[in-house]
Amino acid sequence: MNTETLAPQYVRTMGAGPRVDYDVIAGFVTRGARVLDVGCGDGALLARLEELHGIDGRGIELSPQGVAQAVGRGLAVIQGDADRDLVNYGADTFDFVILSQTIQATHNPRIVLEHLLRIGRKVIVSVPNFGHWRIRLQFMLRGRMPVTKNLPYHWYDTPNIHFCTIRDFVELCDAVDAHIAEAVALNHYGQRIPFNAPWWFWNLFGEQGVFLLDRGRRTRKDQV
Amino acid sequence: MEDGEAMSAGTSTGRTREKPRGRARAAAPADPGGEANTPSSDVARFGTAAPLRLDCGVDFAPWQIAYQTYGELNAERSNAVLLCHALTGDQHAASVHPVTGKAGWWDILVGPGRPIDTDRFFVICANVLGGCMGTSGPASIDPATGRPYGLGFPVVTIRDMVRAQARLVDHLGIETLFAVAGGSMGGMQVLQWASDYPERVFAAIPIATAARHTTQNIAFHEVGRQAVMADPDWCGGDYHAAGKRPTKGLAVARMAAHITYLSEEAMHRKFGRKLQDRDSLTFGFDADFQVESYLRHQGMTFVERFDANSYLYLTRAMDYFDLAADHGGVLADAFKGTHTRFCMISFTSDWLFPTEANRDVVHALNAAGARVSFVEIETDKGHDSFLLDEPHLETAVRGFLDSAARVRGLDSKGTGR
């Protein structure tokens, strides 16, 4: 897809590089699962998951162009807003809810994440890491808001209004009682950072983090 | 318009010049083109032994339904697509209209190679119950009296229309429709179909519609009906016997309704305050402005092809539509356990059936666990966008039907597995 011809608020909140997080996400999703992709863009990930795992996929996407393209490729996608529409979904409606590089574009990341944990039995979130060393370096040396290949927008026209680092996101998980079942950090080249590396290392060298979450102990206790 | 007349320069102000202004011609025939009783379309007739049970409690018989078909039914009878027309549409979705000579109202979407591909699908479109193009309606001759029913025709509902269509589908030997599609009042029928006959609808495309008619929409309809009934030529509904037709009242009803089908932006873009064939204001009540001339033209051409009583009955049917009320106030229950695939489409500038009304249906479908897509198309052309050349509309309908056809096992020629 040629992203250059599309408006800045279009589908992909991230740069035009290949979506290496998709491979990791696809690895988490199980065969035949019911999957909701929140901020699904043109439906590329859903299409891939349907093909790979025969999932029963649904999507929500804010941009009309994205929705038209996704529906045009035969996906069940709804024009909607993660900040506004998730409230309409019932608890445990999906096996997996995916928020792929979208959380930083939501108005209320915390509320969105809480809804995801309610709607899906498992939640997959990929976040661009604002703590990556390139970003830190740009900020330190140039004193300017960073613009990189993966974060191509200027501060004044970016759809990404809530950036966080991998560490910040882990903290949010704790705050909303999300249990991190699995976590993967990907470096600049889309390679996995060694599993046993400490958080600070991930936070510095991971360009993005992909998390598989489920409900934490406090929530599960409440539900009993 | 709701019948596919585009608001383009050529069809509005251009054409208006040749027409007498502001006066509907009194000599319009009682049965427009004779289509109400002797339709040029195919007709399925049901005798007194096969009455249609109506919501009002009447077992209506004899009755008939006029329809057009396009394409071929495959051997498995699995490629049928039913189109439901809007308030003032009819069965001529993709065929030349026998009264006006104009192209079908959904020519843009329906035809060989089009999104609703007649090389692949067997497309059916029937005139609705209560209509005036060959299906039983108030202009039909009551066999008991030998005269048109007029107000003696029972009040019908959207569900009654769908019941009649289901009988036609039975008559054609089709068990399951591959798809049901329609906009506005047609969209209401699509929702009713999916709710009443879930196992007979594989895919549904409700466009620019709602699960119920809003207060404001009922109010607009009431204005239209009062305009018809205020015309002395309406004769208490018995104008056929008096050899008259309430063309002025019906034209006014059409003019008022037509405004609701457009958007302010589109009207302004098209007409602005431009004057009609004159350089200055006339200080009179002639059609000084192009928009006046356009509306008068819309009113006049409408009465040539539409029955005034039919207009009363069909607007009433829309007013009565409330799918949630039929299911204890819970719209999701109307679609409980459905396996139908839905593609709902709305338009940003539609203020008659705004996106929110469409989205309510989507939420209910979601709550019912239905497989639903929802596309809101950005356009300034208002409610009538569903009849117009909207690339995103075509993309969505084509993509949705293609994928549904794959799941249904229909190949590109409409042959079943």
XYZ file of C-alpha atoms in Angstrom:
641
model
C 0.000 0.000 0.000
C 1.302 3.415 -0.822
C 1.035 5.400 2.380
C 2.371 8.561 0.814
C -0.838 9.278 -1.026
C -2.888 9.100 2.157
C -3.766 11.772 4.643
C -1.584 11.992 7.754
C -4.388 10.764 10.023
C -4.554 7.665 7.887
C -4.551 4.174 9.156
C -0.948 3.632 10.054
C 0.075 5.806 12.882
C 3.579 4.550 12.379
C 6.124 4.887 9.619
C 6.230 3.036 6.360
C 8.689 0.363 7.462
C 7.655 -3.301 7.435
C 5.494 -4.290 10.376
C 7.832 -6.661 12.123
C 5.480 -6.807 15.108
C 2.978 -8.707 12.955
C 5.133 -11.840 13.051
C 5.269 -11.785 16.811
C 1.534 -11.135 17.083
C 0.799 -13.960 14.667
C 2.880 -16.204 16.896
C 0.647 -15.451 19.889
C -2.704 -16.024 18.153
C -4.106 -19.545 18.184
C -5.902 -21.382 15.413
C -9.608 -20.619 14.860
C -9.663 -17.960 17.585
C -12.111 -15.071 17.699
C -9.981 -11.989 17.230
C -10.713 -8.263 17.436
C -8.099 -5.932 15.948
C -8.556 -2.436 17.339
C -7.111 0.138 14.949
C -6.822 -2.457 12.216
C -5.988 -0.003 9.427
C -6.519 -1.530 6.018
C -6.879 -4.964 7.614
C -3.445 -6.319 6.634
C -2.908 -8.070 9.972
C -6.440 -9.506 10.110
C -6.137 -10.798 6.560
C -2.845 -12.429 7.462
C -4.275 -14.027 10.603
C -7.313 -15.316 8.700
C -5.013 -16.880 6.163
C -2.481 -18.222 8.659
C -4.706 -19.339 11.512
C -8.240 -19.396 10.102
C -9.336 -16.933 12.764
C -12.799 -15.402 13.024
C -11.608 -11.811 12.759
C -13.235 -8.446 13.402
C -11.737 -4.998 13.210
C -12.336 -1.436 14.325
C -10.736 1.392 12.406
C -11.085 5.145 12.667
C -10.145 6.191 9.148
C -12.872 5.747 6.511
C -10.266 4.919 3.868
C -8.870 2.139 6.008
C -12.350 0.724 6.606
C -13.266 0.875 2.930
C -10.085 -0.991 2.015
C -10.538 -3.581 4.743
C -14.187 -4.236 3.843
C -13.146 -4.251 0.196
C -10.828 -7.171 0.967
C -13.707 -8.978 2.610
C -12.993 -8.362 6.295
C -15.597 -7.617 8.967
C -14.431 -4.173 9.947
C -16.349 -1.386 11.609
C -15.738 2.313 11.286
C -15.314 3.339 14.883
C -13.196 4.886 17.565
C -11.336 2.902 20.223
C -11.841 5.719 22.715
C -15.598 5.767 22.206
C -16.857 2.422 20.935
C -15.150 -0.272 23.014
C -17.716 0.264 25.741
C -20.296 -1.376 23.453
C -18.514 -4.726 23.406
C -19.465 -7.361 25.932
C -17.055 -9.039 28.344
C -15.168 -12.088 27.058
C -16.481 -11.613 23.524
C -13.120 -12.386 21.955
C -10.281 -14.838 22.510
C -7.750 -12.197 21.505
C -7.980 -8.442 21.258
C -5.110 -6.815 19.411
C -3.945 -3.242 19.762
C -1.094 -3.036 17.340
C 0.841 0.236 17.490
C -2.331 2.102 18.214
C -2.279 2.771 21.958
C -0.158 5.884 21.518
C -2.869 7.365 19.284
C -5.715 6.942 21.777
C -6.970 9.694 24.052
C -7.265 7.483 27.104
C -4.740 4.652 26.856
C -5.553 3.439 30.348
C -9.314 3.200 29.766
C -8.746 1.606 26.369
C -6.480 -1.021 27.897
C -9.016 -1.725 30.647
C -11.719 -2.277 28.018
C -9.450 -4.597 26.050
C -8.821 -6.722 29.121
C -12.562 -6.942 29.700
C -13.508 -7.745 26.077
C -10.750 -10.242 25.332
C -9.542 -13.211 27.295
C -6.097 -12.345 26.031
C -4.833 -8.996 24.852
C -1.923 -8.365 22.503
C -0.427 -4.883 22.528
C 2.505 -3.659 20.511
C 3.955 -0.295 21.494
C 6.602 1.826 19.839
C 9.290 2.472 22.431
C 9.946 6.140 23.027
C 12.865 5.170 25.230
C 14.896 3.760 22.347
C 18.455 5.069 22.262
C 18.060 6.768 18.872
C 15.193 8.808 20.220
C 17.045 9.591 23.414
C 20.054 10.627 21.363
C 18.064 12.889 19.065
C 16.424 14.484 22.048
C 19.672 14.927 23.928
C 21.820 16.178 21.091
C 19.330 18.201 19.055
C 16.925 19.200 21.781
C 14.099 18.554 19.329
C 11.154 16.171 19.310
C 12.460 13.087 17.514
C 11.506 12.209 13.967
C 12.644 8.746 12.904
C 11.786 6.289 10.176
C 9.344 4.548 12.461
C 8.040 7.763 14.023
C 7.908 10.001 10.969
C 5.618 12.793 12.209
C 6.375 16.207 13.561
C 5.045 17.044 17.002
C 2.364 19.332 15.561
C 0.797 16.899 13.098
C 1.281 13.566 14.770
C -1.672 11.284 15.516
C 0.507 9.812 18.259
C -0.464 11.795 21.307
C 0.455 9.395 24.102
C 3.917 8.061 23.607
C 5.466 5.865 26.248
C 8.532 3.731 26.743
C 8.508 -0.014 27.238
C 9.052 0.586 30.964
C 6.158 3.045 31.067
C 3.882 0.503 29.441
C 4.900 -2.197 31.893
C 3.967 0.218 34.654
C 0.532 0.801 33.077
C 0.018 -2.954 32.909
C 0.621 -3.095 36.630
C -1.752 -0.180 37.247
C -4.649 -1.841 35.399
C -3.740 -5.258 36.794
C -2.770 -6.765 33.479
C -0.630 -9.837 33.806
C 2.199 -9.975 31.278
C 2.111 -13.537 30.028
C 4.748 -12.920 27.391
C 6.773 -9.959 26.228
C 9.032 -9.504 23.232
C 11.202 -6.541 22.393
C 12.233 -6.006 18.801
C 15.300 -4.053 17.797
C 15.727 -1.708 14.865
C 16.041 -4.640 12.479
C 12.970 -6.434 13.780
C 15.084 -8.978 15.614
C 14.139 -10.192 19.040
C 16.223 -8.917 21.885
C 17.440 -11.813 24.046
C 14.743 -12.967 26.393
C 16.941 -12.803 29.464
C 17.999 -9.197 28.933
C 16.888 -6.883 31.747
C 14.095 -4.294 31.264
C 16.549 -1.402 31.091
C 18.219 -3.091 28.149
C 14.916 -3.604 26.363
C 14.002 -0.024 27.082
C 17.151 1.224 25.453
C 17.502 -1.120 22.508
C 13.959 -2.242 21.797
C 12.365 -0.180 19.074
C 9.057 -1.725 19.990
C 7.612 -4.045 22.547
C 4.956 -6.690 21.916
C 3.009 -7.918 24.929
C 0.650 -10.789 25.496
C -1.556 -9.868 28.447
C -4.330 -11.418 30.442
C -6.151 -10.384 33.574
C -4.011 -10.042 36.677
C -4.527 -11.669 40.044
C -6.514 -8.819 41.584
C -9.031 -8.804 38.746
C -9.352 -12.561 38.658
C -9.973 -12.599 42.416
C -12.737 -9.999 41.946
C -14.365 -12.134 39.306
C -14.562 -15.211 41.516
C -35.154 11.816 -5.245
C -34.826 8.317 -3.790
C -35.282 7.049 -7.299
C -31.908 7.699 -8.787
C -32.296 11.047 -10.450
C -28.940 12.639 -9.999
C -28.798 16.263 -8.969
C -26.540 17.201 -11.835
C -26.611 20.304 -13.936
C -28.014 18.467 -16.914
C -30.935 16.916 -15.146
C -31.995 19.786 -12.955
C -31.845 23.352 -14.105
C -31.165 22.414 -17.699
C -34.248 20.332 -18.030
C -36.417 22.648 -16.005
C -36.329 25.309 -18.671
C -38.502 23.330 -21.008
C -41.142 22.677 -18.392
C -44.049 24.879 -17.394
C -43.190 26.331 -14.024
C -44.998 25.717 -10.795
C -48.062 24.059 -12.238
C -48.522 20.330 -12.181
C -50.405 19.232 -15.230
C -53.955 18.269 -14.376
C -54.271 15.696 -17.130
C -51.948 13.161 -15.480
C -53.422 9.659 -15.798
C -55.160 8.058 -12.822
C -52.935 5.004 -12.994
C -49.510 6.247 -14.058
C -48.754 4.449 -17.299
C -51.303 1.772 -16.394
C -48.516 0.111 -14.408
C -50.501 -0.312 -11.188
C -52.931 -2.783 -12.684
C -51.338 -3.899 -15.907
C -47.623 -3.822 -15.157
C -45.071 -4.429 -17.863
C -43.016 -6.403 -15.311
C -43.395 -10.064 -14.377
C -46.144 -10.634 -11.824
C -46.677 -13.364 -9.254
C -50.389 -13.688 -8.437
C -51.813 -15.214 -5.274
C -55.477 -16.142 -5.090
C -57.934 -16.231 -2.219
C -56.488 -19.584 -1.158
C -53.079 -17.978 -0.560
C -53.757 -14.802 1.406
C -51.067 -12.555 2.834
C -51.397 -12.197 6.599
C -50.786 -8.539 7.430
C -49.677 -6.914 10.697
C -53.007 -5.075 10.892
C -54.737 -8.439 11.212
C -56.153 -8.668 7.702
C -55.688 -11.783 5.591
C -55.289 -10.004 2.296
C -56.301 -11.786 -0.914
C -56.167 -11.918 -3.789
C -52.890 -10.118 -4.154
C -50.000 -9.805 -6.543
C -46.395 -8.756 -6.626
C -44.636 -7.294 -9.675
C -40.922 -7.846 -10.097
C -37.934 -7.643 -12.393
C -35.053 -10.065 -12.545
C -31.577 -9.679 -13.976
C -29.080 -12.475 -14.608
C -29.587 -16.211 -14.309
C -30.437 -18.378 -11.332
C -27.765 -21.091 -11.002
C -28.557 -24.794 -10.780
C -28.097 -24.818 -6.991
C -30.404 -21.788 -6.685
C -27.785 -20.227 -4.446
C -26.911 -17.003 -6.265
C -30.072 -14.926 -5.787
C -29.753 -11.325 -4.631
C -32.892 -9.470 -3.587
C -32.875 -5.676 -3.897
C -35.307 -3.689 -1.762
C -36.292 -0.304 -3.117
C -36.716 2.977 -1.286
C -39.914 4.951 -0.672
C -40.489 6.147 -4.216
C -38.382 3.596 -6.036
C -39.734 0.514 -7.750
C -38.706 -2.813 -9.260
C -36.789 -1.175 -12.099
C -33.434 -1.247 -10.331
C -31.448 -1.947 -13.471
C -33.990 -1.695 -16.265
C -35.440 1.242 -18.145
C -38.429 2.686 -16.322
C -41.589 2.043 -18.370
C -43.177 5.405 -17.478
C -40.237 7.804 -17.369
C -37.912 6.043 -19.814
C -35.039 6.633 -17.407
C -32.317 4.157 -16.444
C -32.781 1.951 -13.375
C -32.322 3.558 -9.953
C -29.348 1.328 -9.081
C -27.776 1.097 -12.516
C -24.531 2.262 -10.940
C -24.304 -0.787 -8.695
C -26.251 -3.425 -10.616
C -25.341 -4.875 -14.005
C -22.772 -6.984 -15.829
C -19.398 -6.498 -14.144
C -20.857 -4.069 -11.618
C -20.504 -4.669 -7.848
C -23.858 -6.492 -7.858
C -22.790 -8.435 -10.897
C -25.649 -9.762 -13.026
C -23.184 -12.061 -14.823
C -22.746 -13.761 -11.492
C -25.890 -13.207 -9.460
C -29.585 -13.662 -10.111
C -30.910 -10.271 -9.070
C -34.548 -9.818 -8.080
C -36.271 -6.535 -7.377
C -39.979 -6.357 -6.573
C -42.315 -3.420 -6.209
C -43.241 -3.140 -2.513
C -46.645 -3.979 -1.136
C -48.623 -0.741 -1.126
C -46.714 0.514 -4.164
C -48.156 1.613 -7.500
C -46.063 -0.233 -10.060
C -47.896 -3.519 -10.202
C -47.763 -4.939 -6.689
C -51.057 -4.718 -4.795
C -51.569 -1.210 -3.468
C -54.211 1.465 -3.084
C -54.252 2.115 -6.857
C -54.953 -1.554 -7.588
C -58.463 -2.555 -8.589
C -60.403 -4.139 -5.735
C -62.000 -7.227 -7.333
C -64.952 -6.867 -4.950
C -65.920 -3.423 -6.286
C -64.172 -3.203 -9.607
C -62.704 0.131 -8.496
C -59.333 1.104 -7.015
C -58.986 0.301 -3.309
C -58.045 3.854 -2.390
C -58.155 4.175 1.388
C -59.915 0.807 1.501
C -56.492 -0.776 1.113
C -55.220 -2.129 4.442
C -52.413 -0.224 6.131
C -49.202 -2.138 5.509
C -45.897 -2.290 7.362
C -42.292 -2.925 6.417
C -42.719 -6.452 7.728
C -45.735 -6.945 5.444
C -43.617 -5.848 2.482
C -40.971 -8.386 3.467
C -43.595 -11.118 3.906
C -44.810 -10.445 0.383
C -41.233 -10.612 -0.928
C -40.653 -13.887 0.921
C -43.708 -15.318 -0.831
C -42.261 -14.206 -4.154
C -38.929 -15.822 -3.291
C -40.841 -19.037 -2.453
C -42.681 -18.720 -5.738
C -39.346 -18.488 -7.568
C -38.235 -21.699 -5.847
C -35.434 -20.057 -3.889
C -34.797 -21.213 -0.339
C -31.894 -18.998 0.690
C -31.035 -15.614 -0.730
C -27.345 -15.069 -1.211
C -27.846 -11.413 -0.337
C -30.486 -8.799 0.405
C -29.553 -5.177 -0.212
C -31.219 -1.793 -0.150
C -31.032 1.793 1.039
C -33.330 3.945 3.158
C -36.755 2.242 3.286
C -35.045 -0.545 1.349
C -32.524 -0.791 4.181
C -35.376 -1.169 6.662
C -36.613 -4.119 4.625
C -33.121 -5.607 4.619
C -33.010 -5.427 8.425
C -36.509 -6.908 8.641
C -35.490 -9.738 6.315
C -32.418 -10.516 8.406
C -34.491 -10.436 11.569
C -37.514 -12.437 10.363
C -35.798 -14.909 8.035
C -32.214 -15.212 9.345
C -31.759 -18.641 7.818
C -32.830 -17.377 4.400
C -30.387 -14.448 4.225
C -26.728 -15.313 3.773
C -25.527 -11.704 3.508
C -27.244 -8.374 4.132
C -26.372 -4.873 2.968
C -28.488 -2.252 4.747
C -27.526 1.216 3.540
C -28.375 4.679 4.900
C -31.092 3.321 7.136
C -32.139 2.818 10.758
C -33.857 0.321 13.019
C -36.673 2.788 13.520
C -38.075 5.926 12.023
C -37.203 8.951 14.152
C -39.615 11.557 15.473
C -38.241 14.090 13.031
C -38.672 11.709 10.122
C -42.262 10.965 11.115
C -42.797 14.729 11.281
C -41.502 15.232 7.749
C -43.718 12.459 6.487
C -46.732 13.998 8.156
C -46.077 17.274 6.331
C -46.033 15.349 3.066
C -49.245 13.508 3.791
C -51.011 16.678 4.872
C -49.945 18.330 1.628
C -51.562 15.485 -0.326
C -54.719 15.487 1.750
C -55.046 19.285 1.619
C -55.325 19.114 -2.171
C -59.067 19.316 -2.999
C -58.415 16.886 -5.845
C -57.513 14.224 -3.293
C -61.295 13.864 -2.732
C -60.945 12.082 0.591
C -58.751 9.500 -1.118
C -61.378 8.675 -3.735
C -59.886 10.755 -6.540
C -59.933 7.843 -8.986
C -63.747 7.807 -8.923
C -63.841 11.583 -9.364
C -61.504 11.321 -12.372
C -58.983 13.586 -10.624
C -55.537 13.368 -9.087
C -54.067 15.421 -6.235
C -50.998 16.287 -8.266
C -50.390 19.641 -6.595
C -50.444 18.223 -3.099
C -48.281 15.284 -4.078
C -45.813 17.585 -5.822
C -45.497 19.718 -2.690
C -44.993 16.577 -0.591
C -42.255 15.529 -2.967
C -40.582 18.939 -2.885
C -40.466 18.967 0.915
C -39.201 15.398 1.060
C -36.630 16.056 -1.618
C -34.931 18.659 0.548
C -34.383 16.006 3.212
C -32.663 13.733 0.684
C -29.991 16.319 -0.026
C -27.577 18.188 2.195
C -27.352 21.908 2.677
C -23.785 21.843 1.425
C -24.651 20.027 -1.793
C -27.632 22.277 -2.444
C -25.512 25.335 -1.868
C -22.732 24.044 -4.059
C -25.170 23.255 -6.851
C -27.559 26.189 -6.727
C -26.344 28.763 -4.248
C -28.552 31.807 -4.706
C -28.286 31.611 -8.473
C -31.237 32.959 -10.425
C -33.200 30.884 -12.899
C -33.126 32.222 -16.505
C -33.132 35.839 -15.392
C -30.712 38.554 -14.463
C -32.566 40.119 -11.576
C -35.257 39.423 -9.013
C -38.796 39.736 -10.357
C -40.406 40.964 -7.153
C -42.996 38.226 -7.545
C -43.499 34.592 -6.663
C -42.313 32.995 -9.829
C -39.324 30.674 -9.458
C -36.611 33.326 -9.312
C -34.044 30.974 -7.829
C -32.641 27.895 -9.459
C -33.318 25.849 -6.353
C -37.037 26.691 -6.589
C -37.133 25.721 -10.219
C -35.302 22.491 -9.444
C -37.708 21.504 -6.672
C -40.766 22.335 -8.790
C -39.359 20.155 -11.518
C -38.809 17.331 -9.050
C -42.389 17.660 -7.819
C -43.869 17.705 -11.319
C -41.975 14.751 -12.694
C -42.742 12.733 -9.586
C -46.534 13.011 -9.906
C -46.354 11.646 -13.426
C -45.253 8.292 -12.124
C -46.539 7.990 -8.580
C -49.901 7.428 -6.946
C -50.784 9.861 -4.135
C -52.447 7.251 -1.925
C -49.456 4.982 -2.356
C -47.336 7.809 -1.011
C -49.541 7.963 2.087
C -49.351 4.216 2.684
C -45.623 3.857 2.147
C -44.655 6.824 4.332
C -46.900 5.327 7.016
C -45.150 1.982 6.756
C -41.826 3.703 7.387
C -43.261 5.635 10.344
C -44.447 2.414 11.951
C -41.056 0.735 11.605
C -39.396 0.066 14.960
C -37.483 -3.175 15.014
C -36.427 -2.903 18.670
C -40.021 -2.355 19.825
C -40.923 -5.656 18.185
C -38.313 -7.353 20.385
C -39.042 -6.009 23.834
C -37.088 -2.822 23.225
C -33.794 -4.670 22.773
C -32.576 -4.274 19.209
C -29.889 -6.933 19.619
C -32.655 -9.482 20.236
C -33.922 -8.858 16.704
C -30.725 -10.513 15.473
C -30.134 -13.108 18.189
C -28.085 -16.061 16.989
C -27.882 -14.747 13.432
C -25.364 -16.240 11.016
C -26.012 -13.594 8.384
C -23.019 -11.504 7.356
C -23.803 -7.786 7.444
C -22.296 -4.816 5.679
C -23.826 -1.582 6.918
C -23.064 1.632 5.079
C -23.815 5.245 6.023
C -22.946 8.669 4.624
C -21.473 11.564 6.580
C -23.852 14.210 5.217
C -27.032 12.127 5.531
C -29.157 13.914 8.110
C -32.300 11.865 7.456
C -30.666 8.555 8.402
C -27.491 9.836 10.026
C -24.463 7.722 10.795
C -25.484 7.457 14.441
C -28.766 5.746 13.506
C -26.831 3.267 11.364
C -24.233 2.793 14.080
C -26.958 1.888 16.584
C -27.807 -1.069 14.370
C -24.129 -1.987 14.134
C -23.803 -1.971 17.927
C -26.879 -4.177 18.224
C -25.465 -6.565 15.631
C -22.182 -6.645 17.510
C -23.995 -7.354 20.734
C -25.788 -10.202 18.962
C -22.400 -11.568 17.892
C -23.108 -11.008 14.205
C -20.361 -10.744 11.641
C -20.742 -7.094 10.708
C -18.821 -4.529 8.713
C -19.620 -0.873 8.897
C -18.439 1.772 6.486
C -19.162 5.456 6.891
C -18.583 7.132 3.560
C -17.479 10.719 3.421
C -19.609 12.698 0.999
C -21.558 15.947 0.978
C -24.396 14.553 -1.132
C -26.740 13.668 1.715
C -29.149 10.771 2.065
C -29.405 10.167 -1.670
C -25.714 9.239 -1.806
C -26.716 5.583 -1.833
C -28.093 6.097 -5.352
C -25.145 8.059 -6.631
C -21.731 7.349 -8.021
C -19.705 6.925 -4.819
C -16.482 4.990 -5.413
C -16.210 3.887 -1.778
C -19.768 2.559 -1.922
C -18.906 0.454 -4.934
C -15.658 -0.778 -3.356
C -17.386 -1.776 -0.141
C -20.312 -3.552 -1.825
C -18.065 -5.336 -4.286
C -15.525 -6.427 -1.682
C -18.195 -7.550 0.751
C -20.123 -9.547 -1.849
C -16.949 -11.078 -3.292
C -15.827 -12.383 0.074
C -19.341 -13.581 0.963
C -19.504 -15.363 -2.394
C -16.219 -17.121 -1.657
C -17.569 -18.359 1.661
C -20.813 -19.347 -0.011
C -18.874 -21.259 -2.641
C -19.982 -19.175 -5.605
C -17.363 -18.750 -8.270
C -16.916 -15.699 -10.451
C -19.635 -16.881 -12.815
C -22.097 -17.487 -9.993
C -21.862 -21.240 -10.255
C -22.192 -23.037 -6.958
C -19.833 -25.708 -5.744
